[in-house]
mmCIF file of C-alpha atoms in Angstrom:
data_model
loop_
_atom_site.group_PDB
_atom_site.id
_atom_site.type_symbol
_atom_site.label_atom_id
_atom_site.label_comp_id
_atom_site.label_asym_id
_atom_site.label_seq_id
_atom_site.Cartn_x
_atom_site.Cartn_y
_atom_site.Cartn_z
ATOM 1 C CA UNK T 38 -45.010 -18.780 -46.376
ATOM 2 C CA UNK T 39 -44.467 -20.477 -42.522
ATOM 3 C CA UNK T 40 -47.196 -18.048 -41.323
ATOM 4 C CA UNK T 41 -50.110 -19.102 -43.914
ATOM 5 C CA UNK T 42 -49.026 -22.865 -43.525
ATOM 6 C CA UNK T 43 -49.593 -22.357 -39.718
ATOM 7 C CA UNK T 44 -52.814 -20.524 -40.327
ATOM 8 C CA UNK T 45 -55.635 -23.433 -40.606
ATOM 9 C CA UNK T 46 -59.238 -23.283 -40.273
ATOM 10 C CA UNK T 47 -60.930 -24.591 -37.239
ATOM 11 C CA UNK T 48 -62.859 -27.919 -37.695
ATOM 12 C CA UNK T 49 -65.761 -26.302 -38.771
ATOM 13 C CA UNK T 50 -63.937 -25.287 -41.727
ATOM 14 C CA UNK T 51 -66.052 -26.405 -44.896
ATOM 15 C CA UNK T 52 -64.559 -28.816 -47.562
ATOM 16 C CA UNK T 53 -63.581 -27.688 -50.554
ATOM 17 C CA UNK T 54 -63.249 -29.186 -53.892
ATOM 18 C CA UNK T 55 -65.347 -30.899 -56.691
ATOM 19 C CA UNK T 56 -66.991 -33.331 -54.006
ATOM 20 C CA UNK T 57 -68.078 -30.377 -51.932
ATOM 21 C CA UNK T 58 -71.713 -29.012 -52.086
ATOM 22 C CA UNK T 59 -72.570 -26.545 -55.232
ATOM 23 C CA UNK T 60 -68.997 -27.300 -56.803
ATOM 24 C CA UNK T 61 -69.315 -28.188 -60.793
ATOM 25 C CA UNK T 62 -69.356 -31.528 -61.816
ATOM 26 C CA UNK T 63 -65.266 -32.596 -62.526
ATOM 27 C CA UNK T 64 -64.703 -33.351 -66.121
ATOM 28 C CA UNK T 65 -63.515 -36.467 -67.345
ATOM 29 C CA UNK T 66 -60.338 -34.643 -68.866
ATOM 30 C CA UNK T 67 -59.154 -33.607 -65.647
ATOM 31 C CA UNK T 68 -57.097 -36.259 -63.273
ATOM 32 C CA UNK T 69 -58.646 -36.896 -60.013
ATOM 33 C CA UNK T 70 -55.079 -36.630 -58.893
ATOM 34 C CA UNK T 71 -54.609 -33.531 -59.218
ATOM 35 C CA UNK T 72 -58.346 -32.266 -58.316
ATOM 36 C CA UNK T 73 -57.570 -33.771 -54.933
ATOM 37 C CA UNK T 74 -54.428 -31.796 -54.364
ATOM 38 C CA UNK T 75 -56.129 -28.996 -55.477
ATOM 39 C CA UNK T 76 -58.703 -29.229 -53.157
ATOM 40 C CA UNK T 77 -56.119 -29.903 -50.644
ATOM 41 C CA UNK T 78 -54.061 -26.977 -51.193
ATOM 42 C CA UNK T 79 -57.100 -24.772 -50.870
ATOM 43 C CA UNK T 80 -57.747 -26.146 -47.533
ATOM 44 C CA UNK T 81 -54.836 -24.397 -46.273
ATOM 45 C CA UNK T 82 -54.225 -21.455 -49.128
ATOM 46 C CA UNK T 83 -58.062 -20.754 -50.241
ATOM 47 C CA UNK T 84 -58.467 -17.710 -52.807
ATOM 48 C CA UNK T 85 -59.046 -14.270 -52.530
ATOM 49 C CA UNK T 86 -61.124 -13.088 -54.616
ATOM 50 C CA UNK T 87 -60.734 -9.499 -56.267
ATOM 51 C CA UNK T 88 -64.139 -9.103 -58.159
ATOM 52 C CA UNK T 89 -67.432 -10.214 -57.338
ATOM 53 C CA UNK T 90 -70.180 -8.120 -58.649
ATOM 54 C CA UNK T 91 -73.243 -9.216 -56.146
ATOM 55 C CA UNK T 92 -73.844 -6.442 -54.561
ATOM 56 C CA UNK T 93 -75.044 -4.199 -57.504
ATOM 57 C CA UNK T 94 -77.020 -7.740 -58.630
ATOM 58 C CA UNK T 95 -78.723 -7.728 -55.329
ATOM 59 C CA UNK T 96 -79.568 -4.263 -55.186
ATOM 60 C CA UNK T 97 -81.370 -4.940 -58.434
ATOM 61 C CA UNK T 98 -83.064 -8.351 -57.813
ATOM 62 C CA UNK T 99 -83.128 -8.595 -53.492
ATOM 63 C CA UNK T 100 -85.466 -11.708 -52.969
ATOM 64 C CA UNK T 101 -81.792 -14.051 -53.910
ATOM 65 C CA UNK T 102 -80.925 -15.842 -50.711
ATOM 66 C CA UNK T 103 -77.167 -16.743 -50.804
ATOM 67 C CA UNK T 104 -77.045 -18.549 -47.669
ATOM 68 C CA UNK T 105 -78.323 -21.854 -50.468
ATOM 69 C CA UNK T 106 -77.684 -23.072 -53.571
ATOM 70 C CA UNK T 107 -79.254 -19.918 -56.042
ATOM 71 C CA UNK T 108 -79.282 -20.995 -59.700
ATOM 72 C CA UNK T 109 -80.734 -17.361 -60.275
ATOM 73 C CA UNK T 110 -76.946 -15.583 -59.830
ATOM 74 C CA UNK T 111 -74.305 -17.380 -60.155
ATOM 75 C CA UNK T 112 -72.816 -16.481 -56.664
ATOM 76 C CA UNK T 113 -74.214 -17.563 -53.490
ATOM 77 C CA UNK T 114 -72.072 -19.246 -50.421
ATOM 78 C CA UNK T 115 -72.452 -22.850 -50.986
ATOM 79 C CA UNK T 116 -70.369 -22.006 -54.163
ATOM 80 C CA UNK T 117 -67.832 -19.604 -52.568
ATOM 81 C CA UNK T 118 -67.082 -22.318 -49.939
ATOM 82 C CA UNK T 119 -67.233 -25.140 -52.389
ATOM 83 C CA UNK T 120 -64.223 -23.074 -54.525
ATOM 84 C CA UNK T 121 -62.059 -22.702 -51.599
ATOM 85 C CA UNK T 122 -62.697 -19.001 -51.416
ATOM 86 C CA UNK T 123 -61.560 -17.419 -48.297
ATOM 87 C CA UNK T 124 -62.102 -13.772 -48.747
ATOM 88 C CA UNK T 125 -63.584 -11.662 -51.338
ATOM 89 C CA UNK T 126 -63.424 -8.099 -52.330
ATOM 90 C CA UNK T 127 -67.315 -6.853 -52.906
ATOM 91 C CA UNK T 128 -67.146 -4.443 -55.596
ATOM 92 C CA UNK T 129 -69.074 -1.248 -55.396
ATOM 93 C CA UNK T 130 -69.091 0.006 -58.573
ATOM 94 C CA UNK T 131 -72.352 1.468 -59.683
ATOM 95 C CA UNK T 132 -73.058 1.073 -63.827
ATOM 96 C CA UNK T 133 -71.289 3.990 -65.652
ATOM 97 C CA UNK T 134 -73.669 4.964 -67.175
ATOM 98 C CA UNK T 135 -74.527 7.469 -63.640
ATOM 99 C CA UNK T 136 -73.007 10.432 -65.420
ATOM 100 C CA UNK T 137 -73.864 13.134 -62.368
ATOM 101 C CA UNK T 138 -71.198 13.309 -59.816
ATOM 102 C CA UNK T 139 -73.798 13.447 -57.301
ATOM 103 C CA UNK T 140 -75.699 10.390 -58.335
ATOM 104 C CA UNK T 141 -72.645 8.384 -58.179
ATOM 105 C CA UNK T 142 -71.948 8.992 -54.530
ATOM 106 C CA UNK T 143 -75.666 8.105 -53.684
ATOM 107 C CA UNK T 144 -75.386 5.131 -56.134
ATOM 108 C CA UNK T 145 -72.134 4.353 -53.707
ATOM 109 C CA UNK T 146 -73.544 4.984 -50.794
ATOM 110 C CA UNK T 147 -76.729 2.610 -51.374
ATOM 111 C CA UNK T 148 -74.022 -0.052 -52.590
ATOM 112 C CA UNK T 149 -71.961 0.252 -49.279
ATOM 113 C CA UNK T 150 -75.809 0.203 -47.547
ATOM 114 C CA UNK T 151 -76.417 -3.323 -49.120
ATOM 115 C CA UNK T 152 -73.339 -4.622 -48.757
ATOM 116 C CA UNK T 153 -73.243 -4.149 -44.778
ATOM 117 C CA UNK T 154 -76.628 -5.287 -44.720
ATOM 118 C CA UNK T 155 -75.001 -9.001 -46.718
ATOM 119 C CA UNK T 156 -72.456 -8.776 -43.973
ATOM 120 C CA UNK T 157 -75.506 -8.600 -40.872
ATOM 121 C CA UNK T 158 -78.139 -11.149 -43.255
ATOM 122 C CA UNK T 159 -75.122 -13.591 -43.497
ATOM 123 C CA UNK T 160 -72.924 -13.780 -40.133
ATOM 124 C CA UNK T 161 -72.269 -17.448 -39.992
ATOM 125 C CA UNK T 162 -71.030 -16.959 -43.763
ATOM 126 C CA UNK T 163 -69.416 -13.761 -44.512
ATOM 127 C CA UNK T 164 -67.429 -11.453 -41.861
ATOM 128 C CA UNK T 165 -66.617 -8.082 -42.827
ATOM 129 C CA UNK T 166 -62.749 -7.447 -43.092
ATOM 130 C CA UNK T 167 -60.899 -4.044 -42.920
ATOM 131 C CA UNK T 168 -57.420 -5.200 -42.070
ATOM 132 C CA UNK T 169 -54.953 -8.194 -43.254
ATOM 133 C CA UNK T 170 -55.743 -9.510 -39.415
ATOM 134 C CA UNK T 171 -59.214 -9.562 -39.993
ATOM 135 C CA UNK T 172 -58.707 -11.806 -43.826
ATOM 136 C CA UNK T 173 -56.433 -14.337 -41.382
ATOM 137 C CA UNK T 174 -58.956 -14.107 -38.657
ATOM 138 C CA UNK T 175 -62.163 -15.120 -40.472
ATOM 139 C CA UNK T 176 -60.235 -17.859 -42.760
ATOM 140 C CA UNK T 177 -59.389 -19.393 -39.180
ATOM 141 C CA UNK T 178 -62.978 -19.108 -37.806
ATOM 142 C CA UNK T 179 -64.443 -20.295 -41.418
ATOM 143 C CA UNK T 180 -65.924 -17.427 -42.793
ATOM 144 C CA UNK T 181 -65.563 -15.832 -46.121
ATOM 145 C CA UNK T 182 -63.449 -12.538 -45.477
ATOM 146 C CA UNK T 183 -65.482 -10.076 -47.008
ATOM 147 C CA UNK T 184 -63.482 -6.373 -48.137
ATOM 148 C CA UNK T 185 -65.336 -3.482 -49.554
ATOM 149 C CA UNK T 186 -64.391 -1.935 -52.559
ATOM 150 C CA UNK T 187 -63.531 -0.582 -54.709
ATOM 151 C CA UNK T 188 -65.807 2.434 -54.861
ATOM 152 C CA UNK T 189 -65.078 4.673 -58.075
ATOM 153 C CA UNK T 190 -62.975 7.511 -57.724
ATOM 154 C CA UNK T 191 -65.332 9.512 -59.772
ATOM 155 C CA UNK T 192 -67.062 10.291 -56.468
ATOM 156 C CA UNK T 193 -64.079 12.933 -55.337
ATOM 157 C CA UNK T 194 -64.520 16.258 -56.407
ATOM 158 C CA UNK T 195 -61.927 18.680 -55.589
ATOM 159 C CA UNK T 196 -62.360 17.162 -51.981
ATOM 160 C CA UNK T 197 -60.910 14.439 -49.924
ATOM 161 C CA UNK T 198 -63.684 14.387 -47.690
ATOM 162 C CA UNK T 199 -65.642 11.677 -49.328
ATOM 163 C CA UNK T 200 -62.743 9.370 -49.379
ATOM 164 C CA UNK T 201 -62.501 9.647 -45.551
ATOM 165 C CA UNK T 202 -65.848 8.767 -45.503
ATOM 166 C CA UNK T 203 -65.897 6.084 -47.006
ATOM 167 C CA UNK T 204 -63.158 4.813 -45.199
ATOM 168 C CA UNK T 205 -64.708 5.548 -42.010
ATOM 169 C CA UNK T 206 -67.980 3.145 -43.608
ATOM 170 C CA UNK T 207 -65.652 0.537 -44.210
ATOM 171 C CA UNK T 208 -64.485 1.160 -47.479
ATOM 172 C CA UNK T 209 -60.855 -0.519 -48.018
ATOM 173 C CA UNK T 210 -60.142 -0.020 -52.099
ATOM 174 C CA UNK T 211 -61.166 2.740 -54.715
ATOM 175 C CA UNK T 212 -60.953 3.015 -58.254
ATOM 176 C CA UNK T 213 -59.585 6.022 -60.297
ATOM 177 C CA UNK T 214 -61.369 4.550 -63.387
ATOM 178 C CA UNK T 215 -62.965 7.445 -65.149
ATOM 179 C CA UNK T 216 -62.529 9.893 -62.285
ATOM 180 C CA UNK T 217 -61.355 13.399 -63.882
ATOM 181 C CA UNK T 218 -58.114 13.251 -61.976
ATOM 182 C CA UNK T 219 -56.589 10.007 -63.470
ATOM 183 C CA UNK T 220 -58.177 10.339 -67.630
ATOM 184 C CA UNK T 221 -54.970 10.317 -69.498
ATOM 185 C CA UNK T 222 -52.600 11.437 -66.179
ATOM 186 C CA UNK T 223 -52.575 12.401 -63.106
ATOM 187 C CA UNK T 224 -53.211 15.784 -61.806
ATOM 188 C CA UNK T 225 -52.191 17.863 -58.980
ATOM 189 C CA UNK T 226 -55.323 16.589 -57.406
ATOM 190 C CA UNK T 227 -55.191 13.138 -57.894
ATOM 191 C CA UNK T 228 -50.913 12.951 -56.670
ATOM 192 C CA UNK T 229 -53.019 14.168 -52.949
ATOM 193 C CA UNK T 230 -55.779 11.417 -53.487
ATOM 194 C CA UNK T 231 -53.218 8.949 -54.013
ATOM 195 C CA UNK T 232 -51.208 10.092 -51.042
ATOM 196 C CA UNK T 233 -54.511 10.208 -48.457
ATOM 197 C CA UNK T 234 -55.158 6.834 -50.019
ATOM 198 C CA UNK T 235 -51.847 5.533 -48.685
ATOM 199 C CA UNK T 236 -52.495 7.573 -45.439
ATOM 200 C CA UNK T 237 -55.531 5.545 -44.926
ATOM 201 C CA UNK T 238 -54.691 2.381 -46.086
ATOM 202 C CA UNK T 239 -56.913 2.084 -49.024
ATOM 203 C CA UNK T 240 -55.916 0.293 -52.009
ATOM 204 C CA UNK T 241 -56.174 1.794 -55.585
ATOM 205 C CA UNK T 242 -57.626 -0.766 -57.861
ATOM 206 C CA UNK T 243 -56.400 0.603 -62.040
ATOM 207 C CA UNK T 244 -59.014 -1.875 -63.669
ATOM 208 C CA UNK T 245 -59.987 0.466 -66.284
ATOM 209 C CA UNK T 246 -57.276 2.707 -66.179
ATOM 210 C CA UNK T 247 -55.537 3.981 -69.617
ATOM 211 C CA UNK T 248 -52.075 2.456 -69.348
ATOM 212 C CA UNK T 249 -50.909 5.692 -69.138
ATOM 213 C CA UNK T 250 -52.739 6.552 -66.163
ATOM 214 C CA UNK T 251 -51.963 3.222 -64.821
ATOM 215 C CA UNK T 252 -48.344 3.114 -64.450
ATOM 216 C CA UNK T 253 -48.488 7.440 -63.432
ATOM 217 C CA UNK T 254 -50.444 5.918 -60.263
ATOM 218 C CA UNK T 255 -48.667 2.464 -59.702
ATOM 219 C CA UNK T 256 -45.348 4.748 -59.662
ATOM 220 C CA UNK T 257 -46.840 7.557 -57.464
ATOM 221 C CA UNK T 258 -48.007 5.271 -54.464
ATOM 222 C CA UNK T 259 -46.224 4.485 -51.935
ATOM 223 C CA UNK T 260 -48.080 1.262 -51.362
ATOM 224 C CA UNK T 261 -48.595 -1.296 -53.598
ATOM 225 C CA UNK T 262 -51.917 -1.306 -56.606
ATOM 226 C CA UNK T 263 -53.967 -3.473 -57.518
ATOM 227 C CA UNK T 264 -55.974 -4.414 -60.621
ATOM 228 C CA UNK T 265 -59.250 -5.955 -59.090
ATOM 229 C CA UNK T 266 -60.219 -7.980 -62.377
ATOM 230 C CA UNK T 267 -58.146 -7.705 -65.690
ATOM 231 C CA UNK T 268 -56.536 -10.670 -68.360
ATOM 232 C CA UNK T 269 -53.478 -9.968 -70.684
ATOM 233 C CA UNK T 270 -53.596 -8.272 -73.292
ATOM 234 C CA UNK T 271 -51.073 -9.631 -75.244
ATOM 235 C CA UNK T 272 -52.709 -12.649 -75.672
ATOM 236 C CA UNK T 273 -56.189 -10.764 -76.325
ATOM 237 C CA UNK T 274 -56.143 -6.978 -77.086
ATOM 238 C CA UNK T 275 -59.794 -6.627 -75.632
ATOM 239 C CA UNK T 276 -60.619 -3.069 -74.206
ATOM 240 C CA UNK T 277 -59.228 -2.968 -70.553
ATOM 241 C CA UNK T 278 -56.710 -5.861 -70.263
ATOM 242 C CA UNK T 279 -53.834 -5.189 -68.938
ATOM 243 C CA UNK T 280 -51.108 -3.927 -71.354
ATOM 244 C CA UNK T 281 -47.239 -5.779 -70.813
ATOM 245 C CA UNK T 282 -46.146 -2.293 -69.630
ATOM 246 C CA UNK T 283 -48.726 -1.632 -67.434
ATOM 247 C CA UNK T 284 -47.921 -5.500 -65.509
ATOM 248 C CA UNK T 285 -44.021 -4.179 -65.494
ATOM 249 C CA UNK T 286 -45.411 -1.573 -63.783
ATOM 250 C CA UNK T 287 -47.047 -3.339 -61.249
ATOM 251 C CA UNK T 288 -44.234 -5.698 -60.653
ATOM 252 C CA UNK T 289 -41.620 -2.653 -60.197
ATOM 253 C CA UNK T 290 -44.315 -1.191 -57.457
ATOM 254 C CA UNK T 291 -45.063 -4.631 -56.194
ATOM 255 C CA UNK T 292 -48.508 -4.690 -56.751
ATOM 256 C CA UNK T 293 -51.050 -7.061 -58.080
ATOM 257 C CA UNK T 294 -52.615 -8.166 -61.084
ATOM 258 C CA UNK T 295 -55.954 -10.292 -60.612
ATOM 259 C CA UNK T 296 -56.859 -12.717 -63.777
ATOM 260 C CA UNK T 297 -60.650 -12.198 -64.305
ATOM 261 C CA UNK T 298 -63.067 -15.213 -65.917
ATOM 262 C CA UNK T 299 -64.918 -13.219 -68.660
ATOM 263 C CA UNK T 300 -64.944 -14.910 -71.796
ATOM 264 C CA UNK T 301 -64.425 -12.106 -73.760
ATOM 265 C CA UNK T 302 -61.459 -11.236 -72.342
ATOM 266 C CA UNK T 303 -59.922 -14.463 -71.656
ATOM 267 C CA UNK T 304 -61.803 -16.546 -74.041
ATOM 268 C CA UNK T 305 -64.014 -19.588 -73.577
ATOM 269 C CA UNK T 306 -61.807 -22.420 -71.854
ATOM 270 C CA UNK T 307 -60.538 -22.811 -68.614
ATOM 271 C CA UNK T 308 -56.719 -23.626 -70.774
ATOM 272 C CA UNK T 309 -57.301 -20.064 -71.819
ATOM 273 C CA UNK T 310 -57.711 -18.476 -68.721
ATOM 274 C CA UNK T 311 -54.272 -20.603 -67.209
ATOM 275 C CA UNK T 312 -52.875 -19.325 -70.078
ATOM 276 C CA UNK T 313 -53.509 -15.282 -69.098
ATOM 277 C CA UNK T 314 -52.884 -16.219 -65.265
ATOM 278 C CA UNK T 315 -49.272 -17.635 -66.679
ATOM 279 C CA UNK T 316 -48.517 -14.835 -69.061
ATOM 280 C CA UNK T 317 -49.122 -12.297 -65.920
ATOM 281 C CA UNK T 318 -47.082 -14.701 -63.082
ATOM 282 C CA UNK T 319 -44.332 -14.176 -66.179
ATOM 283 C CA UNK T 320 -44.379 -10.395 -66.591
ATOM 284 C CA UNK T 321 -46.021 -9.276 -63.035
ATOM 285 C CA UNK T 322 -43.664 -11.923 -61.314
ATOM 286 C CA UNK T 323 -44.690 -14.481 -58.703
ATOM 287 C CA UNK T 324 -45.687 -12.044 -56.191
ATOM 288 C CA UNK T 325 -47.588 -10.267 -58.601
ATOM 289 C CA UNK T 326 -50.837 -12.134 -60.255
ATOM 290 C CA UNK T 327 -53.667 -13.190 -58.307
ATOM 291 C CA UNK T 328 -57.252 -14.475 -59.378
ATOM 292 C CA UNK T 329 -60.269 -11.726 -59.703
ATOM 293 C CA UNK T 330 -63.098 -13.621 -61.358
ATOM 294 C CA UNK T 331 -65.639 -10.759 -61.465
ATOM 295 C CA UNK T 332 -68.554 -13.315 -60.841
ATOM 296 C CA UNK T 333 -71.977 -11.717 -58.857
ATOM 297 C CA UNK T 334 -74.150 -11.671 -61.798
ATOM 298 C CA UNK T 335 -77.484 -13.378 -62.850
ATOM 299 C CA UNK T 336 -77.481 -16.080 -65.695
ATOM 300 C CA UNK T 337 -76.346 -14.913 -68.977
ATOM 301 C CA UNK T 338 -73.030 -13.289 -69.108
ATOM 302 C CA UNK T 339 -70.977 -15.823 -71.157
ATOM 303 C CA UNK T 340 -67.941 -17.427 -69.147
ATOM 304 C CA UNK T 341 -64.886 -19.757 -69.811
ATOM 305 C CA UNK T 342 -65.959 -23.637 -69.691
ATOM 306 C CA UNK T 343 -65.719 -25.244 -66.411
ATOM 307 C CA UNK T 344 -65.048 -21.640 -65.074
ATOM 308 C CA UNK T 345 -69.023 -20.595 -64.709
ATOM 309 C CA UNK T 346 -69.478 -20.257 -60.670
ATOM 310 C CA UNK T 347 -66.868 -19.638 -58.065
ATOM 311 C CA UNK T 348 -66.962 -23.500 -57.263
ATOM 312 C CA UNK T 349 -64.750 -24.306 -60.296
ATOM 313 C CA UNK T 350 -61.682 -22.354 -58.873
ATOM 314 C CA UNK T 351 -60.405 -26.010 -57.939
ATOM 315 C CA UNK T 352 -60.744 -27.132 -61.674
ATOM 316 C CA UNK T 353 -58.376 -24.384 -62.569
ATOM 317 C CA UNK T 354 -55.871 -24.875 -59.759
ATOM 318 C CA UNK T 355 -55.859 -28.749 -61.095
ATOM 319 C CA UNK T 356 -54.780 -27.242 -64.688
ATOM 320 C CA UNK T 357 -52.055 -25.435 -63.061
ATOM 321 C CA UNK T 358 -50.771 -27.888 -60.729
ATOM 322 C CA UNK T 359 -50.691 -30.051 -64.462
ATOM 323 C CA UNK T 360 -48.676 -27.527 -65.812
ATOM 324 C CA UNK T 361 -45.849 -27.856 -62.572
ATOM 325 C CA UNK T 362 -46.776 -24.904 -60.793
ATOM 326 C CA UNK T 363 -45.605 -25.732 -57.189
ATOM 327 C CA UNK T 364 -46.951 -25.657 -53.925
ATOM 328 C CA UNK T 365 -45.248 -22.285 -53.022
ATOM 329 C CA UNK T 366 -46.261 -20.120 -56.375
ATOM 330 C CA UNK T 367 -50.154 -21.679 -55.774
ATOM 331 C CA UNK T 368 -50.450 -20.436 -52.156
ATOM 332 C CA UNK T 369 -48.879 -16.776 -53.417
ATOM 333 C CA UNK T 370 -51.673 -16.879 -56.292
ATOM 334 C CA UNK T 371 -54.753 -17.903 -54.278
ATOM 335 C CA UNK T 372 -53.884 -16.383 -50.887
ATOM 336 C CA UNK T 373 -50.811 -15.063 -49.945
ATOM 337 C CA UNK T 374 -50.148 -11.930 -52.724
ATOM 338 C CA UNK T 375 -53.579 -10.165 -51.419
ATOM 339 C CA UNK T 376 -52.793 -10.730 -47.924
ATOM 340 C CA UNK T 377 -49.203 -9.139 -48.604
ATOM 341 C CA UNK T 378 -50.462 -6.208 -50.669
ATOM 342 C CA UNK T 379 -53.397 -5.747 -47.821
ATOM 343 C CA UNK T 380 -50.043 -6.001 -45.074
ATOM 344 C CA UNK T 381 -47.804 -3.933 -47.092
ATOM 345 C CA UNK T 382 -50.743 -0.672 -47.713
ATOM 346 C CA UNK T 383 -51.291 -1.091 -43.752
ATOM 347 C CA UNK T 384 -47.373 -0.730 -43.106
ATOM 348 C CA UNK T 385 -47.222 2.355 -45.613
ATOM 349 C CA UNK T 386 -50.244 3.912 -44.043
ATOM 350 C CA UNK T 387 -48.313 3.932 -40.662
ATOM 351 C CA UNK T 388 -45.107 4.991 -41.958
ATOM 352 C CA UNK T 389 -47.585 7.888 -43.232
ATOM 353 C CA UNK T 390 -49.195 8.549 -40.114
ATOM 354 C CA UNK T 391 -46.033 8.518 -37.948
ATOM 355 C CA UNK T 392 -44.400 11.233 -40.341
ATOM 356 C CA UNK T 393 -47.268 13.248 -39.919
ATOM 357 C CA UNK T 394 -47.530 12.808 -36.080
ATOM 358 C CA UNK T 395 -43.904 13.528 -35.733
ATOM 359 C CA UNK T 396 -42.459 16.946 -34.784
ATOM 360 C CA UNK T 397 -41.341 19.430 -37.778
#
């Protein structure tokens, strides 16, 4: 914890909070109290985002400018800042429906192709991150720390090449949802994706996994998984939350599970979605649940109340601060679990690399 308390934005850090430009206005049923210290603990411990759709939303409908307030997606930078978000992960993901293993890599490829161009169009906002250095360094310089990924692991085809690739483009997370190597469990294939994974530091992301094939890959790697954007589902058995087994999982590998704002799998009230962060902080443990709202998309996708934009993540730190979660479990949820799964995939990737260097 001393290092991310010593870690604070320069001056020209921007505010966050409810006060801040683009955030939501504060409801009446939440103190002011605990809004402030909210806002305050974001200062220091702002979120990390696992989800944000934008780039696919921007490929689709380019003439958004993010660098103001947009009311035609519900993401631009005026939000992010006024949530407290210090870093997000820009999902790649093209729609499933791109059957044809070749038009998902050049559905990738374009998506990695916009998404450096939002890191060049944006410089004094967003700073593109490949390491747990870089997440520290832009939070300190007040930029948003921007991570690609995940692509979908559909794209590897008997061949590790691609994954290098992408890699080499920037690429820091992929996702074995729907990829023929990780259906129901792994094969002999996907145990040496997993391992080059590790090698290269790239994080596997099981939203969308069967559990199944979820705990098969959170027990083969070596470093720890993530699930980019999920809820629980014992409290809502919705297609794609994440199963109790599946969070034990996680815990046992010390990986990361990343409450998502979708109304249909959370339901419609910010209580709801503090109730699915709590059930995963009490399966997952402490060091495993983190916040993955999978905003990036234009008006019309139904979210929780108060929870519509990324400038309500104070509102929902204010619920759990109400509930007595303390400083210390706050800055793990917001901040410092990503930065330790990010640090702990870099340390297995050079245990990796050492092996391989060293002598037989």
């Amino acid at each position: 914890m001393a290092d991310l308390q010593d870690e604070r934005p320069d001056e020209g850090h921007v505010p966050v909070g409810p006060a801040s430009v683009g955030a939501e206005d504060t409801p009446a049923a939440t103190p002011a109290g605990s809004l402030d210290r909210a806002a305050a603990l974001l200062g220091v411990h702002p979120v990390a985002d696992g989800c944000n759709t934008l780039v696919w939303t921007l490929r689709q409908s380019p003439y958004h400018d993010i660098d103001t307030p947009d009311s035609g997606v519900d993401t631009d930078i005026p939000r992010l800042r006024a949530g407290g978000v210090g870093a997000q992960f820009w999902s790649l993901m093209p729609p499933r429906e791109a059957a044809a293993a070749d038009q998902v890599v050049s559905d990738t490829l374009e998506q990695i192709d916009v998404a450096l161009a939002l890191m060049r169009r944006y410089p004094d906002g967003l700073c593109l991150a490949l390491s747990a250095d870089d997440l520290a360094d832009a939070r300190n310089r007040g930029r948003i720390a921007s991570f690609l990924g995940p692509v979908p692991g559909r794209t590897l085809i008997d061949s590790l090449g691609a994954l290098r690739a992408f890699h080499a483009l920037g690429v820091r997370i992929l996702a074995p949802a729907g990829a023929p190597w990780a259906q129901q469990g792994l094969t002999a294939f996907g145990h040496e994706v997993v391992r080059e994974a590790n090698r290269l530091s790239i994080l596997l992301d099981l939203a969308g996994c069967p559990p199944l094939a979820a705990c098969q890959l959170a027990g083969a790697s070596k470093a720890p998984v993530i699930i980019s954007n999920t809820a629980a589902e014992a409290l809502n058995p919705f297609p794609g939350n994440a199963t109790d087994e599946v969070l034990l999982a996680l815990r046992a590998a010390n990986g990361l599970a990343m409450v998502t704002f979708d109304t249909a799998r959370t339901g419609d009230s910010l209580h709801a979605v503090a109730d699915h962060v709590e059930h995963v902080r009490a399966v997952a443990g402490p060091h495993g649940v983190g916040l993955g709202a999978a905003f990036g998309t234009e008006p019309g996708r139904p979210r929780p109340a108060g929870l519509t934009d990324p400038s309500g993540y104070p509102r929902l730190i204010a619920e759990l601060i109400d509930r007595g979660w303390s400083e210390a479990d706050l800055a793990l949820l917001t901040w410092g679990n990503a930065q330790r799964v990010i640090r702990d995939a870099e340390f297995t990737a050079r245990a990796a690399q050492h092996r391989r260097a060293s002598p037989a």
